[in-house]
Coordinates of C-alpha atoms and ligand atoms in Angstrom, one line a residue:
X1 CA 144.0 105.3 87.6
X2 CA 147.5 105.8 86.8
X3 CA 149.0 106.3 83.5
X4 CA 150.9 102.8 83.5
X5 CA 147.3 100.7 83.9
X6 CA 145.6 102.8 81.3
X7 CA 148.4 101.3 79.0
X8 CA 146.1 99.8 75.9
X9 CA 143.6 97.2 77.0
X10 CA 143.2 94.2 74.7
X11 CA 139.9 94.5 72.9
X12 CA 137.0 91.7 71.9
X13 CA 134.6 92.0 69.4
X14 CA 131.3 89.9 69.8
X15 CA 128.5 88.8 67.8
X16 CA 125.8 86.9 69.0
X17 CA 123.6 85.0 67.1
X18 CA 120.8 82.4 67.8
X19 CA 118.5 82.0 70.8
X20 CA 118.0 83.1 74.1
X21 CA 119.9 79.4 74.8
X22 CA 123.4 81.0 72.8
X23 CA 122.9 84.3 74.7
X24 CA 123.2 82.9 77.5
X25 CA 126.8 81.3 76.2
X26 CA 127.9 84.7 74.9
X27 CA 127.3 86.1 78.5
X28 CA 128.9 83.6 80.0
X29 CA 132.1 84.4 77.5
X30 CA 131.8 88.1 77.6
X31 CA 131.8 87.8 81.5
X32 CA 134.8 85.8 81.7
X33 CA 136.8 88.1 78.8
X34 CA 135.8 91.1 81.5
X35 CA 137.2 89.3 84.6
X36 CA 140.3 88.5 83.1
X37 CA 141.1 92.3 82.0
X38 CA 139.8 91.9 78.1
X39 CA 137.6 95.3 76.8
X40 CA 134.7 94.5 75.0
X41 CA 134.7 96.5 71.4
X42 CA 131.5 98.0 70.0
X43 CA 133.3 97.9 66.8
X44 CA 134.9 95.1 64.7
X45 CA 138.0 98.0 63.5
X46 CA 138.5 98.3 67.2
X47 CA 139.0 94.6 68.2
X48 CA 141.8 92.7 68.4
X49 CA 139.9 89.5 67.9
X50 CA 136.3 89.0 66.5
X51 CA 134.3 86.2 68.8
X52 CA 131.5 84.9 66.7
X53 CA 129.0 83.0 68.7
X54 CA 126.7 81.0 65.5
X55 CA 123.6 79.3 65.7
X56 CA 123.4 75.9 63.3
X57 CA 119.4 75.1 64.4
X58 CA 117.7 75.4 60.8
X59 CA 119.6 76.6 57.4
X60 CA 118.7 80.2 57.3
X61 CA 120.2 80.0 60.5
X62 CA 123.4 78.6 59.3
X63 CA 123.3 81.1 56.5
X64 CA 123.1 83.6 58.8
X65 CA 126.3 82.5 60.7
X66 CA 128.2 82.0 57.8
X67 CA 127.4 85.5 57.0
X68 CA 128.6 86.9 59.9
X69 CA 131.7 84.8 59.8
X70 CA 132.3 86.3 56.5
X71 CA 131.6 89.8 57.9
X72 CA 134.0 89.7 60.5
X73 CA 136.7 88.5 58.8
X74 CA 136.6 91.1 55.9
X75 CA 136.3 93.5 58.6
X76 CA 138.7 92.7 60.9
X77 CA 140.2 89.7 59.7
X78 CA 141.1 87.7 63.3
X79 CA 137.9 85.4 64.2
X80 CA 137.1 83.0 66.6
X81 CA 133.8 80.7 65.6
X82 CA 132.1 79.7 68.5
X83 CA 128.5 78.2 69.0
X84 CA 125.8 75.7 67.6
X85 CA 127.8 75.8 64.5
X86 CA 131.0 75.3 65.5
X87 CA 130.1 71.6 65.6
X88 CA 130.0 71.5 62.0
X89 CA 134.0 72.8 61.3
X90 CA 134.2 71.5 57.8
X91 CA 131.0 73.7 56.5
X92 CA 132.8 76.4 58.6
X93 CA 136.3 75.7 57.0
X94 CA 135.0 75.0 53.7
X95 CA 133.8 78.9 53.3
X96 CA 136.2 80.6 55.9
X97 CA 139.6 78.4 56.0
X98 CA 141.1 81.7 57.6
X99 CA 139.2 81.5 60.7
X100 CA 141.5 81.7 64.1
X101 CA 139.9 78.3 65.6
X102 CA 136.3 76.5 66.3
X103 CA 134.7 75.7 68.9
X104 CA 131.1 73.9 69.6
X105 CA 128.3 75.1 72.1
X106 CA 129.5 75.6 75.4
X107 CA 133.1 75.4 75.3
X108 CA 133.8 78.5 77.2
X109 CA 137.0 77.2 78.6
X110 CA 138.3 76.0 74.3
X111 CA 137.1 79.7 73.2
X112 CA 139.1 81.8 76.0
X113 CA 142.0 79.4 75.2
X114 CA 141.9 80.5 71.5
X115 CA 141.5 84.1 72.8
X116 CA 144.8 83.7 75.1
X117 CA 146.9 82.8 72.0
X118 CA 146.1 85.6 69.9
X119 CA 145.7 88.3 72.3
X120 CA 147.4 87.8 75.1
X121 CA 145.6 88.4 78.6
X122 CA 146.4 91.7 80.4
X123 CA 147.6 91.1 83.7
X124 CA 146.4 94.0 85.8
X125 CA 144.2 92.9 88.5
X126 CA 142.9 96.4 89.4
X127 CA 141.8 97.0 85.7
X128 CA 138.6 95.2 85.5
X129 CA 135.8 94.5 88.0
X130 CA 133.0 92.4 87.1
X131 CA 130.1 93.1 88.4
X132 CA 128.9 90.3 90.5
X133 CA 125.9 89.1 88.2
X134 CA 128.3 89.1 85.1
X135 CA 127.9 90.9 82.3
X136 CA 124.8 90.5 80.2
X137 CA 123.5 91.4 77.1
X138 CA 119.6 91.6 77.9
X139 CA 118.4 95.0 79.5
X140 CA 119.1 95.6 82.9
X141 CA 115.5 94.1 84.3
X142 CA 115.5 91.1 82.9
X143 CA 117.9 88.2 82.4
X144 CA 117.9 84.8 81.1
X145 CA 118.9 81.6 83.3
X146 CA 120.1 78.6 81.8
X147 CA 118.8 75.5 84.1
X148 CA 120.7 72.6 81.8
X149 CA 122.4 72.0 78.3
X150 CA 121.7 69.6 76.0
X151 CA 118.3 67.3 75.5
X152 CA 117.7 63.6 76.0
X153 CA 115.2 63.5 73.5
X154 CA 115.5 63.2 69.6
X155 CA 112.8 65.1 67.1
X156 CA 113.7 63.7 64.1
X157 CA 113.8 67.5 62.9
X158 CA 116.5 68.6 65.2
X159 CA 120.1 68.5 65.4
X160 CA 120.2 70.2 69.1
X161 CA 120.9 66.8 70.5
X162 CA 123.8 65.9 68.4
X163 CA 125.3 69.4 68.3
X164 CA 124.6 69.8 72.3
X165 CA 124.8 66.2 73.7
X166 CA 122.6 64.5 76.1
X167 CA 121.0 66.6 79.2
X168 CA 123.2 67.8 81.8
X169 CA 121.3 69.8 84.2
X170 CA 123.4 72.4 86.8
X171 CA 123.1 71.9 90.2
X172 CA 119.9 73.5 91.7
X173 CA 122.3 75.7 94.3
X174 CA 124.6 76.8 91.9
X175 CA 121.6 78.1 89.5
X176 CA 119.8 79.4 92.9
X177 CA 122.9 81.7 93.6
X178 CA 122.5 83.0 90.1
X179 CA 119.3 84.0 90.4
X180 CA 119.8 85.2 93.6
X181 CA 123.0 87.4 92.3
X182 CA 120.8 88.7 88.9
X183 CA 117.6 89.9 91.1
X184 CA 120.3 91.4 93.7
X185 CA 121.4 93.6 90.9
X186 CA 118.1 94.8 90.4
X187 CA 116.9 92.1 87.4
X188 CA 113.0 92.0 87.4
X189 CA 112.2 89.1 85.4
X190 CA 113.8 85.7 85.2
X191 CA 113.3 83.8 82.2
X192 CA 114.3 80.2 82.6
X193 CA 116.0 78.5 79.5
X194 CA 116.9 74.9 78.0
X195 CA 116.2 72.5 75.5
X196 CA 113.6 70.7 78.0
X197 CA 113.2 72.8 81.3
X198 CA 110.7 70.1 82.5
X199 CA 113.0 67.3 82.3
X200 CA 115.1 69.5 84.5
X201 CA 117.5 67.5 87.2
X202 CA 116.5 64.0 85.5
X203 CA 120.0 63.5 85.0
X204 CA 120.9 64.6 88.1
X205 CA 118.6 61.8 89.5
X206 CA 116.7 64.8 91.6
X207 CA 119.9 65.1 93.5
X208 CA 118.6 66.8 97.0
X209 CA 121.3 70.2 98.0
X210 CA 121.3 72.5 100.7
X211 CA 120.4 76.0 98.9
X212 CA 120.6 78.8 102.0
X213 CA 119.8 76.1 104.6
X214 CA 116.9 74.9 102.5
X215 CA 117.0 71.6 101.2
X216 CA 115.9 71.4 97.3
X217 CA 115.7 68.9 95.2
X218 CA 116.9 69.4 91.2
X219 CA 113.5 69.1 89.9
X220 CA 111.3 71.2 88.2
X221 CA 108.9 72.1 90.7
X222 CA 111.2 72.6 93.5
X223 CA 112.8 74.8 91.4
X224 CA 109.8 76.8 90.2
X225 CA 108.5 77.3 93.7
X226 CA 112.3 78.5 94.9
X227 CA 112.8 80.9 91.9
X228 CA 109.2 82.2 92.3
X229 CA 110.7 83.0 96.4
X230 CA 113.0 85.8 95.3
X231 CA 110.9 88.4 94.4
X232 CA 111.4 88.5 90.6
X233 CA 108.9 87.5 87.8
X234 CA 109.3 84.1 86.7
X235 CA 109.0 82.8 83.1
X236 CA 109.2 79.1 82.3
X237 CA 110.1 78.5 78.5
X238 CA 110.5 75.2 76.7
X239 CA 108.1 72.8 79.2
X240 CA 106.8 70.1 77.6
X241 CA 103.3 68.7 78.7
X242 CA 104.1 66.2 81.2
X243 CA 102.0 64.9 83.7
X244 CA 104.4 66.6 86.1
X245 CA 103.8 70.0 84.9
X246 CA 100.4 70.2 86.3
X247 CA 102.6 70.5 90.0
X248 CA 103.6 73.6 88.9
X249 CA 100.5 75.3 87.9
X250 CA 99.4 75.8 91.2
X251 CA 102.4 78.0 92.0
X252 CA 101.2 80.3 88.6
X253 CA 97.2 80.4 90.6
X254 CA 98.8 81.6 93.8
X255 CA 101.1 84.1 91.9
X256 CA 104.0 82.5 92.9
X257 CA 105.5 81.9 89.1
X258 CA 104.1 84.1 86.1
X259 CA 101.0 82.6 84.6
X260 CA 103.1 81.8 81.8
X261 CA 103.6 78.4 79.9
X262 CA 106.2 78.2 76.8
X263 CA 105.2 74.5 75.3
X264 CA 106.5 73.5 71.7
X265 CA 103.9 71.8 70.8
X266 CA 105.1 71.6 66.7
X267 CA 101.9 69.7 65.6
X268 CA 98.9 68.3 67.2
X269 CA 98.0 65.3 64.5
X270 CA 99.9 62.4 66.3
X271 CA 100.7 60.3 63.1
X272 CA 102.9 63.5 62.7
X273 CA 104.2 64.0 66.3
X274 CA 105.2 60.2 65.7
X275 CA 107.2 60.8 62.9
X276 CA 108.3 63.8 64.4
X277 CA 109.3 61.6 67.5
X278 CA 108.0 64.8 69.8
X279 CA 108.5 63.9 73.5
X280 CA 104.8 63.6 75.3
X281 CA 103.7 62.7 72.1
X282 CA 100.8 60.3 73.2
X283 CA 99.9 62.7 76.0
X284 CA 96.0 64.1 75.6
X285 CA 97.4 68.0 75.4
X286 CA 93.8 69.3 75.2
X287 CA 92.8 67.7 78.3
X288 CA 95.9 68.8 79.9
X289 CA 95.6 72.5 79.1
X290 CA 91.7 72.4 80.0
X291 CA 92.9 71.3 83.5
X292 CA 95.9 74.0 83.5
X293 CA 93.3 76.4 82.9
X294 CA 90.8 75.1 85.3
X295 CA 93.6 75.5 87.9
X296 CA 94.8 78.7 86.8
X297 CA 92.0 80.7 84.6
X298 CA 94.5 83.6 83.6
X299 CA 96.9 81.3 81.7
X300 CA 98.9 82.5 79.0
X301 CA 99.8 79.5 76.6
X302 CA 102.5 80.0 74.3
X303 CA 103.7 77.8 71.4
X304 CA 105.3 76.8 67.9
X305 CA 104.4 74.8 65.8
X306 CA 105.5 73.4 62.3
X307 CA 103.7 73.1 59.2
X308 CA 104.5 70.9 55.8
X309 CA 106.6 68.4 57.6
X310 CA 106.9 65.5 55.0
X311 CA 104.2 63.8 54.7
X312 CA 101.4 66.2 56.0
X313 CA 98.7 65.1 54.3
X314 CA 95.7 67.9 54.4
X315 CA 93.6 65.8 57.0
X316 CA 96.7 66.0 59.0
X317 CA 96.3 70.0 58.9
X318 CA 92.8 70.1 59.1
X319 CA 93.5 67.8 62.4
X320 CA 96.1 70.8 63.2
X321 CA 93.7 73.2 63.0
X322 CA 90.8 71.9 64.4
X323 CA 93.0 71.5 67.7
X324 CA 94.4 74.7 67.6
X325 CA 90.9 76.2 67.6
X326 CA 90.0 74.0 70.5
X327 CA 93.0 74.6 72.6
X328 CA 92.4 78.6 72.3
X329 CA 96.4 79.1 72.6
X330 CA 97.2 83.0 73.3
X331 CA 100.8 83.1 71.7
X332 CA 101.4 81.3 68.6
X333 CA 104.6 81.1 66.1
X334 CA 104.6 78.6 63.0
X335 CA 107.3 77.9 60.6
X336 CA 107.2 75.8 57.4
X337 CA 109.3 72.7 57.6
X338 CA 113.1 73.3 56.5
X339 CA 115.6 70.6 56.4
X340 CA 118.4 70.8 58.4
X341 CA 121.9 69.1 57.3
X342 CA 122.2 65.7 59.3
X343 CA 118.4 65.4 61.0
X344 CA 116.4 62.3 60.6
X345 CA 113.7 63.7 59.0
X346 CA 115.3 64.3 56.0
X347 CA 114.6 60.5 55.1
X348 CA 111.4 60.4 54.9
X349 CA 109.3 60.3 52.2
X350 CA 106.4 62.6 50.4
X351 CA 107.9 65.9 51.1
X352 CA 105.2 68.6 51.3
X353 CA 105.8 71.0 48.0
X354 CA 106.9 74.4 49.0
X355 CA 103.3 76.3 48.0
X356 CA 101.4 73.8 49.9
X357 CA 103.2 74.0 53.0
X358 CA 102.9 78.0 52.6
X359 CA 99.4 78.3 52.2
X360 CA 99.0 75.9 55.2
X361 CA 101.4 78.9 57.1
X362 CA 98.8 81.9 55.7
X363 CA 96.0 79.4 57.0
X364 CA 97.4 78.7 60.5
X365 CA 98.8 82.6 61.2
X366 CA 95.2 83.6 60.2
X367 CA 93.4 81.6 62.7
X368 CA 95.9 81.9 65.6
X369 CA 95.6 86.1 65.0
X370 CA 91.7 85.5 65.2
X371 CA 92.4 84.0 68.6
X372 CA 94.8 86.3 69.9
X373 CA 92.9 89.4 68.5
X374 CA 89.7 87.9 70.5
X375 CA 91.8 86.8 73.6
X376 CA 93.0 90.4 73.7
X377 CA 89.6 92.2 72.9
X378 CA 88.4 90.7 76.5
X379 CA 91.4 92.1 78.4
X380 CA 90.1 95.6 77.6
X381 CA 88.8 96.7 80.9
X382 CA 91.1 94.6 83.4
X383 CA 93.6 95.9 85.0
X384 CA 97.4 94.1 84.7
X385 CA 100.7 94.6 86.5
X386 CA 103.4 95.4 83.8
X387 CA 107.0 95.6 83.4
X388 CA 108.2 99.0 82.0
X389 CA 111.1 97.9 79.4
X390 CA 111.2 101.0 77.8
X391 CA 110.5 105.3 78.2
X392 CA 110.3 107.5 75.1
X393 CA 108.7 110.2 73.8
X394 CA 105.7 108.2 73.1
X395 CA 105.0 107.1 76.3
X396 CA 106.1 103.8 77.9
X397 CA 106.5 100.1 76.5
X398 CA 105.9 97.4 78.8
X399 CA 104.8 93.9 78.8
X400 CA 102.5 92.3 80.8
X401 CA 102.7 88.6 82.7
X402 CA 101.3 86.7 79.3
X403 CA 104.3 88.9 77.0
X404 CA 107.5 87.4 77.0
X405 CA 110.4 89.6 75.7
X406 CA 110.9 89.6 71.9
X407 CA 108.6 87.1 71.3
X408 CA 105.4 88.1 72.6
X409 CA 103.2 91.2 72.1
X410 CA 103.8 94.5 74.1
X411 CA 101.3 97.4 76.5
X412 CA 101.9 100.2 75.2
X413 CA 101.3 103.1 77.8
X414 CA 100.6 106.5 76.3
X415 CA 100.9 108.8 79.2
X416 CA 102.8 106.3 82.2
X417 CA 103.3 109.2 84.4
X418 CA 106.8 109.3 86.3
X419 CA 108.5 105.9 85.6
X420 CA 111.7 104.3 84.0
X421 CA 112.4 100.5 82.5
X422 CA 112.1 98.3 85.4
X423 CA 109.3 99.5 86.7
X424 CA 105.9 97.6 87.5
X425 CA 103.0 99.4 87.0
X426 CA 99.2 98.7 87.9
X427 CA 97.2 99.8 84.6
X428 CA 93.9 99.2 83.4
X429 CA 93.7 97.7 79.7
X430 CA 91.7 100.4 77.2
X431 CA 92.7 98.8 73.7
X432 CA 93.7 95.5 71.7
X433 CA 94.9 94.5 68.6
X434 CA 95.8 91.2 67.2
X435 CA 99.3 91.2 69.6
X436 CA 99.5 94.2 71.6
X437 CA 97.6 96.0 74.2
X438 CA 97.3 99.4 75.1
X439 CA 96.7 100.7 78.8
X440 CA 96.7 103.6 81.3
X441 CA 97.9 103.5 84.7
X442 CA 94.8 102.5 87.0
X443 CA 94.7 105.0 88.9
X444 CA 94.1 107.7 85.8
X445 CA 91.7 104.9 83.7
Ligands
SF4_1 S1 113.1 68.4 72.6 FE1 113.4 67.8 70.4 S2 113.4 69.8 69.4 FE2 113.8 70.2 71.5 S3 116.1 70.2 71.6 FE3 115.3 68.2 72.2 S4 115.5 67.0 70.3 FE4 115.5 69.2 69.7

């Protein structure tokens, strides 16, 4: 490279905050700031700019985001405010008045607009080559893909809708060649994100494309069973339980898709889900999961749920409780109701006081670690395919098709033999504790 194109190369910081939904955005902005000649800095003294992708879903979140605003600013002082929060400019402004510009969720095109005005683009088209999956922030094995933005429904706990607008679902082709692209560059594991990947293509009326002479339709299942075609693992997060969803199972039995079913189910005493105004709220979930399982025994259910919403009375926990014992779910998170600036939930009455709603948390985290600990226990003595994500001194750290990354539990492999992240490996399972598993290849068990 001659001396003339080294000449400095503008530089980006980037923080990334929130969910896998907003790390998907920051990929899409980091990818676009690579194709157009911008370095990415490690540091915030090394950037021209400071990009700060914020998440606005719950308060601590917020805090969070306004924290790193903050950071950024004192530490480099130029700062663009991208993200959930960004549709909230006066809290923004109110703290930060110094910031560079704002932009909502999504506004790729509105953030490298800012970026152009402050740091000019280099114009050097031999300087940067992108590689052709983009750039992405997850390890090299596995990789998010966001199916749709935005949600048609409206929890009366959640801003996402007003923040992220109505569902708008991408074209089943133009997510197809992604996929195709990430597994060509050697990605493992898809993990398919949105705010409601069952309602997938309901927007798009189910519109039917060509996809590689193949016709698909934009709908959930078509696109499970053409994901579950290209070789990769396939991990379906944020499904609600539709009557639809049971089409898909299948595809998990025959090992098409991973076994694998992300469902916020937030509560299970419907006077709650009412007021919480879930979607499938009147659906019979135990019946449905029963069936799931019958269909596909090695099931992993995963879920959230949220305790002390106003007006949970105890019966209403108990109710909680009582379901969650009977449904058996294998990966469980719970928070305790926070409210978030402009939801609809913040009108109603009897809020639940703060040490209730905690003890009701200590209550529910015990019982779902009883279940995983037992749901574990019986693994010992199978033997699972796993994902190698990491190598160490230690031995290896995979996950298996129930452990999603970051979320989920981990197999820990104390002698792997010869192997490196992105690996599968066949081992047999010799220990369990309440999340995690331990193994040893199969061969040596
Ligand atoms: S389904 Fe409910 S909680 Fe999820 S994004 Fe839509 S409105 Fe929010």
């Amino acid at each position: 490279m001659s001396r003339q194109r080294k000449a400095r190369v503008p530089r980006i910081g980037f923080v990334s905050l929130g969910c896998p939904k907003a790390l998907v955005d920051s990929e899409r902005i980091l990818t676009q700031l690579r194709a157009e000649g911008y370095a990415v800095s490690p540091t915030y003294e090394g950037a021209d700019l400071v990009v700060v992708n914020t998440c606005g879903f719950i308060d601590a979140a917020v805090e969070e985001s306004l924290g790193a605003i903050g950071e950024a600013l004192d530490r480099n002082g130029r700062v663009v405010v991208t993200g959930c929060l960004g549709a909230r400019r006066e809290a923004i402004l109110e703290r930060h008045p110094k910031v560079l510009g704002i932009t909502g969720p999504q506004a790729y095109q509105e953030v490298m607009g800012i970026v152009h005005e402050h740091v000019p683009k280099p114009h050097d088209p031999f300087m940067d080559l992108v590689p052709p999956q983009g750039v992405r922030l997850t390890p090299r094995h596995y990789a998010y893909l966001k199916i749709s933005e935005g949600c048609n429904h409206r929890c009366s706990f959640c801003i996402i809708p007003s923040l992220r607008g109505d569902l708008v679902s991408r074209p089943i082709a133009e997510v197809m060649d992604e996929a195709g692209r990430l597994v060509r560059a050697g990605v493992k594991e898809l993990l398919v994100v949105s705010q409601d990947t069952s309602a997938y293509g309901a927007d798009l009326r189910y519109r039917l494309e060509l996809w590689n002479g193949q016709p698909l339709k934009a709908r959930f299942l078509d696109l499970a069973r053409a994901l579950g075609g290209l070789g990769a693992w396939v991990r379906l997060h944020y499904v609600y339980p539709y009557p639809h969803v049971d089409e898909v199972v299948p595809l998990m039995a025959e090992g098409r898709v991973l076994p694998y079913l992300d469902i916020p189910f937030q509560h299970a005493s419907p006077r709650i889900l009412k007021l919480m105004r879930r979607p499938a709220h009147a659906e019979d979930t135990l019946a449905r999961i029963r069936r799931w399982r019958e269909i596909c025994p090695q099931l992993t259910l995963r879920s959230t749920f949220i305790v002390g919403f106003p007006s949970e009375t105890d019966a209403d926990f108990e109710t909680l409780l009582d379901w969650l014992e009977a449904a058996q779910l294998d990966r469980v998170g719970c928070f305790t109701y926070s409210p978030v600036a402009g939801a609809a939930a913040n009108d109603l009455p009897d809020p639940v006081p703060a040490d209730v709603a905690a003890e009701r948390h200590a209550r529910f985290m015990e019982a779902a670690a009883r279940i995983s600990t037992a749901k574990l226990a019986a693994k010992i003595g199978t033997h699972l395919r796993v994902l190698v994500d990491t190598v160490g001194p230690d031995g290896a750290v995979a996950r298996s098709p129930g452990d999603a990354p970051e979320i989920d539990g981990v197999v820990r492999i104390a002698r792997p033999g010869p192997c490196q992240p992105g690996d599968f490996l066949d081992v047999t399972i010799t220990g369990a504790d309440a999340y995690d598993l331990t193994a040893s290849p199969a061969a040596a068990a």
